GROMACS .gro file of C-alpha atoms in nm:
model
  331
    1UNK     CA    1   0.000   0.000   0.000
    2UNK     CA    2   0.146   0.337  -0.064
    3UNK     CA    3   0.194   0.545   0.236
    4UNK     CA    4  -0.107   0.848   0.316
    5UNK     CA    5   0.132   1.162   0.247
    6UNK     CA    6   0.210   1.013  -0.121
    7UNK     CA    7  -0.185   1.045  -0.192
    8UNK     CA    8  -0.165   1.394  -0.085
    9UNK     CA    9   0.091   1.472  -0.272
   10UNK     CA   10  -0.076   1.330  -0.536
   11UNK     CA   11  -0.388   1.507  -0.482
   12UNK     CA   12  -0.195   1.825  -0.487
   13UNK     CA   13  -0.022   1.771  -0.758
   14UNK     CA   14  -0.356   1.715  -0.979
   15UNK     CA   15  -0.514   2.026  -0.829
   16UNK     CA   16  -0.180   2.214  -0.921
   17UNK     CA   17  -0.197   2.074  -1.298
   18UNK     CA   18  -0.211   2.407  -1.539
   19UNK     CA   19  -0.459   2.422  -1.811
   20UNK     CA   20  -0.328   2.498  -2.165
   21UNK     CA   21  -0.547   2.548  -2.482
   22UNK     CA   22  -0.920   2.508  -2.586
   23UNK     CA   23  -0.903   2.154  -2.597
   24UNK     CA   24  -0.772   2.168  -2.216
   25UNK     CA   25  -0.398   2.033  -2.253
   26UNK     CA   26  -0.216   1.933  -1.881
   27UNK     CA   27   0.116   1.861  -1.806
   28UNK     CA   28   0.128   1.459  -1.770
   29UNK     CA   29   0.363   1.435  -1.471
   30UNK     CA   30   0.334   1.543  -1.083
   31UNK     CA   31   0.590   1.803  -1.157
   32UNK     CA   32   0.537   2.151  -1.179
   33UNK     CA   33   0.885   2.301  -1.350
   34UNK     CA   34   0.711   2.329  -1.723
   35UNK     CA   35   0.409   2.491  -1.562
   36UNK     CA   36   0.664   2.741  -1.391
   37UNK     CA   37   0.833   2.811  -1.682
   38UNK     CA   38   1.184   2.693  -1.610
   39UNK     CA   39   1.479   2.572  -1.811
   40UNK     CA   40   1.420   2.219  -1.997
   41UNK     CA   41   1.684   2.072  -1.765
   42UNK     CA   42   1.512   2.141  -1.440
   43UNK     CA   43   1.198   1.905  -1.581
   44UNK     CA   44   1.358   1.677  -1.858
   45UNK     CA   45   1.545   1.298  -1.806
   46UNK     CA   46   1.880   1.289  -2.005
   47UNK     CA   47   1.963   0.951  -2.052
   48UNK     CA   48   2.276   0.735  -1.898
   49UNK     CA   49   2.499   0.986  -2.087
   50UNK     CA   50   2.376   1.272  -1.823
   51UNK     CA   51   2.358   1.504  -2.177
   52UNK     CA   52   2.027   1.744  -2.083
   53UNK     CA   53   1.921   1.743  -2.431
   54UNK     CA   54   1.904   1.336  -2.482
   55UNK     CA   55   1.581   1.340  -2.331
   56UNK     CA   56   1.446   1.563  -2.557
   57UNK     CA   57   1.266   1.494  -2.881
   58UNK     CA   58   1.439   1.410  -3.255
   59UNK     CA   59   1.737   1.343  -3.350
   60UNK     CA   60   1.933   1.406  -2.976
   61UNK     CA   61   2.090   1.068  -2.901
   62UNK     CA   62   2.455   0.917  -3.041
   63UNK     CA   63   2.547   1.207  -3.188
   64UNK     CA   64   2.241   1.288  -3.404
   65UNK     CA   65   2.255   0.917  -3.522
   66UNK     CA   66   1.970   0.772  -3.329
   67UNK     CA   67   1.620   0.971  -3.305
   68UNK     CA   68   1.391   0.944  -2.965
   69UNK     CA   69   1.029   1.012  -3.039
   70UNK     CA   70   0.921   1.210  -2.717
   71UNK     CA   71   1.033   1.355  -2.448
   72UNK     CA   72   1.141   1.194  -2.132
   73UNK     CA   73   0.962   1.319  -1.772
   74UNK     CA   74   1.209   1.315  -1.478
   75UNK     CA   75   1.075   1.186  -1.086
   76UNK     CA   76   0.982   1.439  -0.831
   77UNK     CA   77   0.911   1.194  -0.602
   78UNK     CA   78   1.088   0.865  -0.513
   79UNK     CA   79   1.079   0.594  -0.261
   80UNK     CA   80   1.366   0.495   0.025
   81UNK     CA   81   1.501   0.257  -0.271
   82UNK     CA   82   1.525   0.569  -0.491
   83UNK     CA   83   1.233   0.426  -0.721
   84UNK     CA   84   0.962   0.711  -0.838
   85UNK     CA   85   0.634   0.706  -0.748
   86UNK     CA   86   0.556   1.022  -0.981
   87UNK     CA   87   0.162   0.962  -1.073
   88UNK     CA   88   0.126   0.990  -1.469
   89UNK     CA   89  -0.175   1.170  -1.572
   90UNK     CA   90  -0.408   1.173  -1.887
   91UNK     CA   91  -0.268   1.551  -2.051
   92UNK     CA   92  -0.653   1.549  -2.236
   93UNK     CA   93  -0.975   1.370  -2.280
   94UNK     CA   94  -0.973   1.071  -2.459
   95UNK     CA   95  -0.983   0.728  -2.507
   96UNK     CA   96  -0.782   0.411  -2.399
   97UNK     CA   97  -0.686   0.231  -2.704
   98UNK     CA   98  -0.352   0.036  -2.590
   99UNK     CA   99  -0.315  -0.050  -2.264
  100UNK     CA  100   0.027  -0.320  -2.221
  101UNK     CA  101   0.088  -0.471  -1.886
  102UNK     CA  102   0.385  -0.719  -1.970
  103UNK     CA  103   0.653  -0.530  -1.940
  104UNK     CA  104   0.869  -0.739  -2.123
  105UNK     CA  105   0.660  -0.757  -2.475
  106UNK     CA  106   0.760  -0.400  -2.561
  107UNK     CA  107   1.055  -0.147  -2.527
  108UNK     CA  108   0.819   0.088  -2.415
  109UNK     CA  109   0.769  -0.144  -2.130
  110UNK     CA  110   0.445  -0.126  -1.952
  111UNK     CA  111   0.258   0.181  -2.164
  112UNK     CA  112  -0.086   0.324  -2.265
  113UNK     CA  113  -0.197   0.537  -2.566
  114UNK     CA  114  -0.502   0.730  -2.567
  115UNK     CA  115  -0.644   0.870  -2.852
  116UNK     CA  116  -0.831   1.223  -2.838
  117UNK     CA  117  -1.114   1.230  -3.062
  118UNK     CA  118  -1.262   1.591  -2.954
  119UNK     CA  119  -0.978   1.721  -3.111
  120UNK     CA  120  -1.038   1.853  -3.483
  121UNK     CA  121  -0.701   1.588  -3.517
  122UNK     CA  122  -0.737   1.304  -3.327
  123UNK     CA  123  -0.421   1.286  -3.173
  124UNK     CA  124  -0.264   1.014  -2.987
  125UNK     CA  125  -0.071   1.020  -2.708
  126UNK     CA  126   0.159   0.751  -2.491
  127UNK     CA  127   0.279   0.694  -2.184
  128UNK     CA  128   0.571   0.450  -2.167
  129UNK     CA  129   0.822   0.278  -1.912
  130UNK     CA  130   0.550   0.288  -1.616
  131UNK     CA  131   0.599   0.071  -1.258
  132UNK     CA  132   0.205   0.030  -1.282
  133UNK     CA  133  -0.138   0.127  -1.469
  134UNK     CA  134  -0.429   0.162  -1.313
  135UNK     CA  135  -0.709  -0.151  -1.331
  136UNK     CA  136  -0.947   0.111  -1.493
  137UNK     CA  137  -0.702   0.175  -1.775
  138UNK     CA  138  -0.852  -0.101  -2.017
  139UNK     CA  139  -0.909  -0.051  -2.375
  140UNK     CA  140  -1.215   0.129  -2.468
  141UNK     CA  141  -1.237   0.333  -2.110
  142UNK     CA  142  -1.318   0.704  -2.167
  143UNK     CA  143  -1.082   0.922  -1.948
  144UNK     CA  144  -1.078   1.267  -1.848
  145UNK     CA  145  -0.780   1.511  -1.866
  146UNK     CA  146  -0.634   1.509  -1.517
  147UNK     CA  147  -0.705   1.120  -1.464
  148UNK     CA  148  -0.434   0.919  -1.336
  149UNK     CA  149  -0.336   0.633  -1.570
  150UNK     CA  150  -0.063   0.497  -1.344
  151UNK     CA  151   0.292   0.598  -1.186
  152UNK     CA  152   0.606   0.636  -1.334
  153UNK     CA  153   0.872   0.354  -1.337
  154UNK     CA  154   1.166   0.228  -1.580
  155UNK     CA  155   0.990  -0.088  -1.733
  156UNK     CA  156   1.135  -0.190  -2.056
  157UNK     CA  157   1.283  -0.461  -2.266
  158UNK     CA  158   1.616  -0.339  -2.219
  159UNK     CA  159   1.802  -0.208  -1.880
  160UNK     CA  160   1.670   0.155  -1.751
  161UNK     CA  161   1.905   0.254  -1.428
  162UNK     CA  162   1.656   0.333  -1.112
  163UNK     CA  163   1.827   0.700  -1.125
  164UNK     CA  164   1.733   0.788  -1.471
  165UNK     CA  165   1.373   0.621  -1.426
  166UNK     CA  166   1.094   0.877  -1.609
  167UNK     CA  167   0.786   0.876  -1.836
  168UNK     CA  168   0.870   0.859  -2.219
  169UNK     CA  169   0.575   1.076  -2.320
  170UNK     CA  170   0.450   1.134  -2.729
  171UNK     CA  171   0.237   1.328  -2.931
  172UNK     CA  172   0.148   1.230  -3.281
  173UNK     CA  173  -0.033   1.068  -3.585
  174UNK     CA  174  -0.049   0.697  -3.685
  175UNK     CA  175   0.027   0.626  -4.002
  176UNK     CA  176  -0.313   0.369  -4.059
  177UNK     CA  177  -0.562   0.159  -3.913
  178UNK     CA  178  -0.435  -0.139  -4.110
  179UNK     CA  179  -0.120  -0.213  -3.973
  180UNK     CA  180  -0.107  -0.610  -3.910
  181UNK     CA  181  -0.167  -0.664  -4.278
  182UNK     CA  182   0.158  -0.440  -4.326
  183UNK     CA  183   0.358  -0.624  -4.063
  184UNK     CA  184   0.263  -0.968  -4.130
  185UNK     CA  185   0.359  -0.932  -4.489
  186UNK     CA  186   0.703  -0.886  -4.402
  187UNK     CA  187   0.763  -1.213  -4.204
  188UNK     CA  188   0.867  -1.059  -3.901
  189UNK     CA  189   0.967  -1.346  -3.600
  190UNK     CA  190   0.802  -1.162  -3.335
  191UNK     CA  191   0.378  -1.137  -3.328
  192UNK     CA  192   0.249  -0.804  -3.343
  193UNK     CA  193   0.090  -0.759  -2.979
  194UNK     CA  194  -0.007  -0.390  -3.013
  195UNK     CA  195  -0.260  -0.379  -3.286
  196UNK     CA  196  -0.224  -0.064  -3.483
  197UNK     CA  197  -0.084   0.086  -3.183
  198UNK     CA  198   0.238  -0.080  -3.222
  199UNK     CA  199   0.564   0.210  -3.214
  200UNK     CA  200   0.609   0.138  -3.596
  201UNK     CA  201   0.269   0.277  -3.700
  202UNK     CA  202   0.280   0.610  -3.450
  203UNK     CA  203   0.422   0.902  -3.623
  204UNK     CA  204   0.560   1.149  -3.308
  205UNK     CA  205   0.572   1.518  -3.286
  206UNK     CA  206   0.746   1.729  -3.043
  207UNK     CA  207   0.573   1.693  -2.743
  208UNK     CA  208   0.746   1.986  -2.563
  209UNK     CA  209   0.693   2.202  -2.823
  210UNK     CA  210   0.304   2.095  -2.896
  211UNK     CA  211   0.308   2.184  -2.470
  212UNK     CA  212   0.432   2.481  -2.517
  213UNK     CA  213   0.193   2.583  -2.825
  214UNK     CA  214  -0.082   2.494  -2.590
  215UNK     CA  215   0.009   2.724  -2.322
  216UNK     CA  216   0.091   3.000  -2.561
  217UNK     CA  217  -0.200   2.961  -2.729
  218UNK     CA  218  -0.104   2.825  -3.079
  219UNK     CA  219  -0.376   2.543  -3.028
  220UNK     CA  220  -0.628   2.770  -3.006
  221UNK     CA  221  -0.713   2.743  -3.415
  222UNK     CA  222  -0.679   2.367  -3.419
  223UNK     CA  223  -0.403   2.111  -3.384
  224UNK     CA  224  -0.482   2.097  -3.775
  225UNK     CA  225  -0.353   2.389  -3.804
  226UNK     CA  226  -0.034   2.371  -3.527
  227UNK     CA  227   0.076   2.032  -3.732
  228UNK     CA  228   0.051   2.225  -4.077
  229UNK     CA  229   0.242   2.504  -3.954
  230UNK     CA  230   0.568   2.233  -3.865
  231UNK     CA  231   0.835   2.327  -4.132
  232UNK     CA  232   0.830   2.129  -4.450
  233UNK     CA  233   1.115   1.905  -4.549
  234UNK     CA  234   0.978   1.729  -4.864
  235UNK     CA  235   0.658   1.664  -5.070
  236UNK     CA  236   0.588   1.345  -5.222
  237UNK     CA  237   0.339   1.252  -5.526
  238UNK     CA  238   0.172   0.934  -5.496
  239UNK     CA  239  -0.008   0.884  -5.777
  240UNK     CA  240  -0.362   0.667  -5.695
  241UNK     CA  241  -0.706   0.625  -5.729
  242UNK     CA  242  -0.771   0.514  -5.400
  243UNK     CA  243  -0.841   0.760  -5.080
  244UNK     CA  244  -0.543   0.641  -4.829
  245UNK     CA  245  -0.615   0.524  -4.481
  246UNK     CA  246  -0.452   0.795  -4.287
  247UNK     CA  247  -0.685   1.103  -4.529
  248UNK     CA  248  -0.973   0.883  -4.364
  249UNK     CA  249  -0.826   0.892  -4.006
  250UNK     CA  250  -0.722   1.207  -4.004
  251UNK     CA  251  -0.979   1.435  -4.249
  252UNK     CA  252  -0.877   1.756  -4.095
  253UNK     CA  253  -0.560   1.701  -4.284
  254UNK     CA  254  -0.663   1.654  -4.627
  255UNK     CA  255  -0.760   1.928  -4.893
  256UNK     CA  256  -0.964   1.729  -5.141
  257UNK     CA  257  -1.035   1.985  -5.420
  258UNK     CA  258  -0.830   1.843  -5.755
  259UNK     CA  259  -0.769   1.539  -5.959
  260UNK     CA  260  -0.846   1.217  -5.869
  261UNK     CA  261  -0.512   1.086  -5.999
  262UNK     CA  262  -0.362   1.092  -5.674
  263UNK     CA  263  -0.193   1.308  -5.370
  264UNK     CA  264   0.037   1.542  -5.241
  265UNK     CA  265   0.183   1.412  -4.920
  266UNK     CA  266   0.366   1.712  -4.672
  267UNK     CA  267   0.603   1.570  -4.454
  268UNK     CA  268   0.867   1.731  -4.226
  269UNK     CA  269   1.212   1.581  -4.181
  270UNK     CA  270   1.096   1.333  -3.921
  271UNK     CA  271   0.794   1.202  -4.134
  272UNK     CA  272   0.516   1.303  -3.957
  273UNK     CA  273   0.228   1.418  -4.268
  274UNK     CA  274   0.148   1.743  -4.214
  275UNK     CA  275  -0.122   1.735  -4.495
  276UNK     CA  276  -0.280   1.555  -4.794
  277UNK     CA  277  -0.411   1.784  -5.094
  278UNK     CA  278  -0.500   1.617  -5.454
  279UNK     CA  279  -0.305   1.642  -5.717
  280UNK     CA  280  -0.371   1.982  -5.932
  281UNK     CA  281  -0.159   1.888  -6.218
  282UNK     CA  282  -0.068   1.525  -6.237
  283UNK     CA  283   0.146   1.381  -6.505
  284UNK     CA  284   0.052   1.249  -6.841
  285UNK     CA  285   0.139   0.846  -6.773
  286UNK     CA  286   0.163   0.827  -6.454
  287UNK     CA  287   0.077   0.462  -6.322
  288UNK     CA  288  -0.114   0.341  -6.000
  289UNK     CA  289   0.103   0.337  -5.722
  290UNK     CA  290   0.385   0.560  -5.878
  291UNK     CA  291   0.513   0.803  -5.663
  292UNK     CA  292   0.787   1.115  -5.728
  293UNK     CA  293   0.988   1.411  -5.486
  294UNK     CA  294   0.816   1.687  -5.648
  295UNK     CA  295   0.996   1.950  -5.351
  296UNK     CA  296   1.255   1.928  -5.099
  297UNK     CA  297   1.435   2.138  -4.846
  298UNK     CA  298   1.789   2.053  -4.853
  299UNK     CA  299   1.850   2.172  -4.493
  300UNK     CA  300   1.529   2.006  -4.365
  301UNK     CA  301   1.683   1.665  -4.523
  302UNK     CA  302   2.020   1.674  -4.415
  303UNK     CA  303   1.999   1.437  -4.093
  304UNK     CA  304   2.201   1.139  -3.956
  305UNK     CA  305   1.885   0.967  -3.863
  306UNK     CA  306   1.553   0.956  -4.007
  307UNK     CA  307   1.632   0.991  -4.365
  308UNK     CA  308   1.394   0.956  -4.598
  309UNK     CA  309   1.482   1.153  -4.889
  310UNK     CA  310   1.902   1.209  -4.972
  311UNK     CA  311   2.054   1.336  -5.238
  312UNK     CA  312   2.358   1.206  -5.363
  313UNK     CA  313   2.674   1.296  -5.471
  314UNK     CA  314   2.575   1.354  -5.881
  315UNK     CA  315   2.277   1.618  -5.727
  316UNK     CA  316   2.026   1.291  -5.784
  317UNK     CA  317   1.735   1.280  -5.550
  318UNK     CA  318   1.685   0.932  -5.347
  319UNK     CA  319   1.434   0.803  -5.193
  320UNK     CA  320   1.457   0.543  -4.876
  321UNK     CA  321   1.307   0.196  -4.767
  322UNK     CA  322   1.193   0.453  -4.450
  323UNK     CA  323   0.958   0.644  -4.692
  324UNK     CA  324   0.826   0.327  -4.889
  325UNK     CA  325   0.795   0.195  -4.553
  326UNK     CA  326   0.582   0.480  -4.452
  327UNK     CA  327   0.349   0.526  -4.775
  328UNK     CA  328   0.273   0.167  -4.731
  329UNK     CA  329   0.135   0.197  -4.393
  330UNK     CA  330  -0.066   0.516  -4.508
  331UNK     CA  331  -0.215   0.364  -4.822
   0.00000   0.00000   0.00000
């Protein structure tokens, strides 16, 4: 049983959580350093390495080499054994649509992702690495912004030291509802256990920043809007008949006025789609499935990880297994 004055605290801590944006945004974690406005460091879990900006989001980790998709939550509050007991909150309304106890079937460990359909975008978010969930968390349970979904911890597949314990927290997009078919066409030896909830099929965003846009206000005309306002890297024409899976997940996206030959896909250096418009002026013999860079910012593109589009030493433009990857799981 936990101890009386760690349900105050975490009473407190609830009443204390700020507000941010129309759609009612709140800090996920018992701590209050975001909400007061100080430095990154004072709030954010670097990993092993002790470098501040490793637990930050993109491409932050082995020297730009290795991307991390959300921002890591430190402990405010820990145990005699050093081990947190930081209750992790719901940061909006939504709805429990993963919910994984085992621990050891994921590298997010024991995590939950709740989907926010009030929003004009429905938005997922995930909360990874935690010591417990709650026996109300199940899929399909509605949940209120503010609700606790479980505490913090350090479960994983993979080693995570009791002093750099947190809560991995994401923001994002999914690339489609029809995942499993994508995954079990490639033979993989492990069963997908996650449905289309599984960390290959989510699509993350900067969750700091979105936090920040809430409090500031830049949510206020839609998370449509805050998403097509990220910075563009690259444009890709897919030429199809067919409406893809993520236009019909997420319509607020899509601009639908033009030919039906196919789409213009926005994406930003770390792939999330910003936005789907048809095609105005497709190509004379263009074939089903075809698909063609049509723009590209060369800064935007010029990462160690996450590379989708490179080009190469003769000024040709490339395109890489990460973005057919990605257009699969759309379409």
């Amino acid at each position: 049983m936990r101890p009386a004055f760690s349900v105050l605290a975490a009473a407190a801590a609830f009443i204390a959580c700020a507000a941010f944006g129309a759609d009612t945004v709140l800090w996920p974690t018992e701590s209050r350093a975001f909400d007061r406005g100080e430095p990154f460091e004072n709030f954010i879990q670097p990993t092993a390495g002790k470098l501040p900006p490793s637990g930050l989001f993109g491409d932050v980790r082995n020297g730009g080499y290795r991307f991390h998709e959300g921002i890591d939550i430190k402990s405010v509050r820990r145990d005699r054994k050093g081990e947190p007991l930081d209750d992790v909150y719901a940061a909006m309304d939504g709805k429990v649509v993963m919910a994984n106890h085992v621990a050891g079937n994921s590298s997010y460990g024991r995590y939950v992702v709740l989907e926010h359909p009030q929003c004009d975008v429905a938005v997922y978010t995930l909360y990874a690495h935690l010591r417990e969930i709650d026996p109300g968390v199940k899929e399909g349970a509605e949940v209120k912004a503010g609700a606790r979904l479980g505490m913090m911890g350090r479960s994983a597949t993979y080693k995570i030291s009791r002093d750099c314990a947190h809560l991995h927290f994401e923001v994002g997009l999914r690339c489609g509802s029809n995942f499993d078919r994508w995954y079990n066409a490639r033979n993989y030896k492990t069963k997908n256990r996650f449905g289309n909830f599984n960390g290959m099929n989510l699509v993350g965003m900067d969750p700091l920043d979105f936090m920040k846009a809430a409090r500031d206000g830049r949510l206020d005309s839609g998370f449509g809007n805050y998403i097509k306002s990220q910075k563009t890297a690259f444009v890709v024409r897919f030429y199809t008949k067919k409406t893809p899976d993520f236009a019909k997940l997420y319509p607020g996206l899509v601009e639908d006025a033009g030919a039906k030959a196919g789409w213009d896909i926005y994406f930003t250096w770390f792939g999330l789609p910003q936005k789907m418009t048809r095609i105005k002026n497709p190509r004379i013999g263009a074939t089903e499935g075809e698909f063609e860079i049509t723009q590209y910012d060369p800064d935007e593109i010029n990462r160690k990880c996450r590379r989708f589009v490179s080009v190469d030493a003769n000024g040709n433009l490339r395109h890489t297994k990460l973005l057919v990857d990605t257009l699969q799981k759309m379409f």
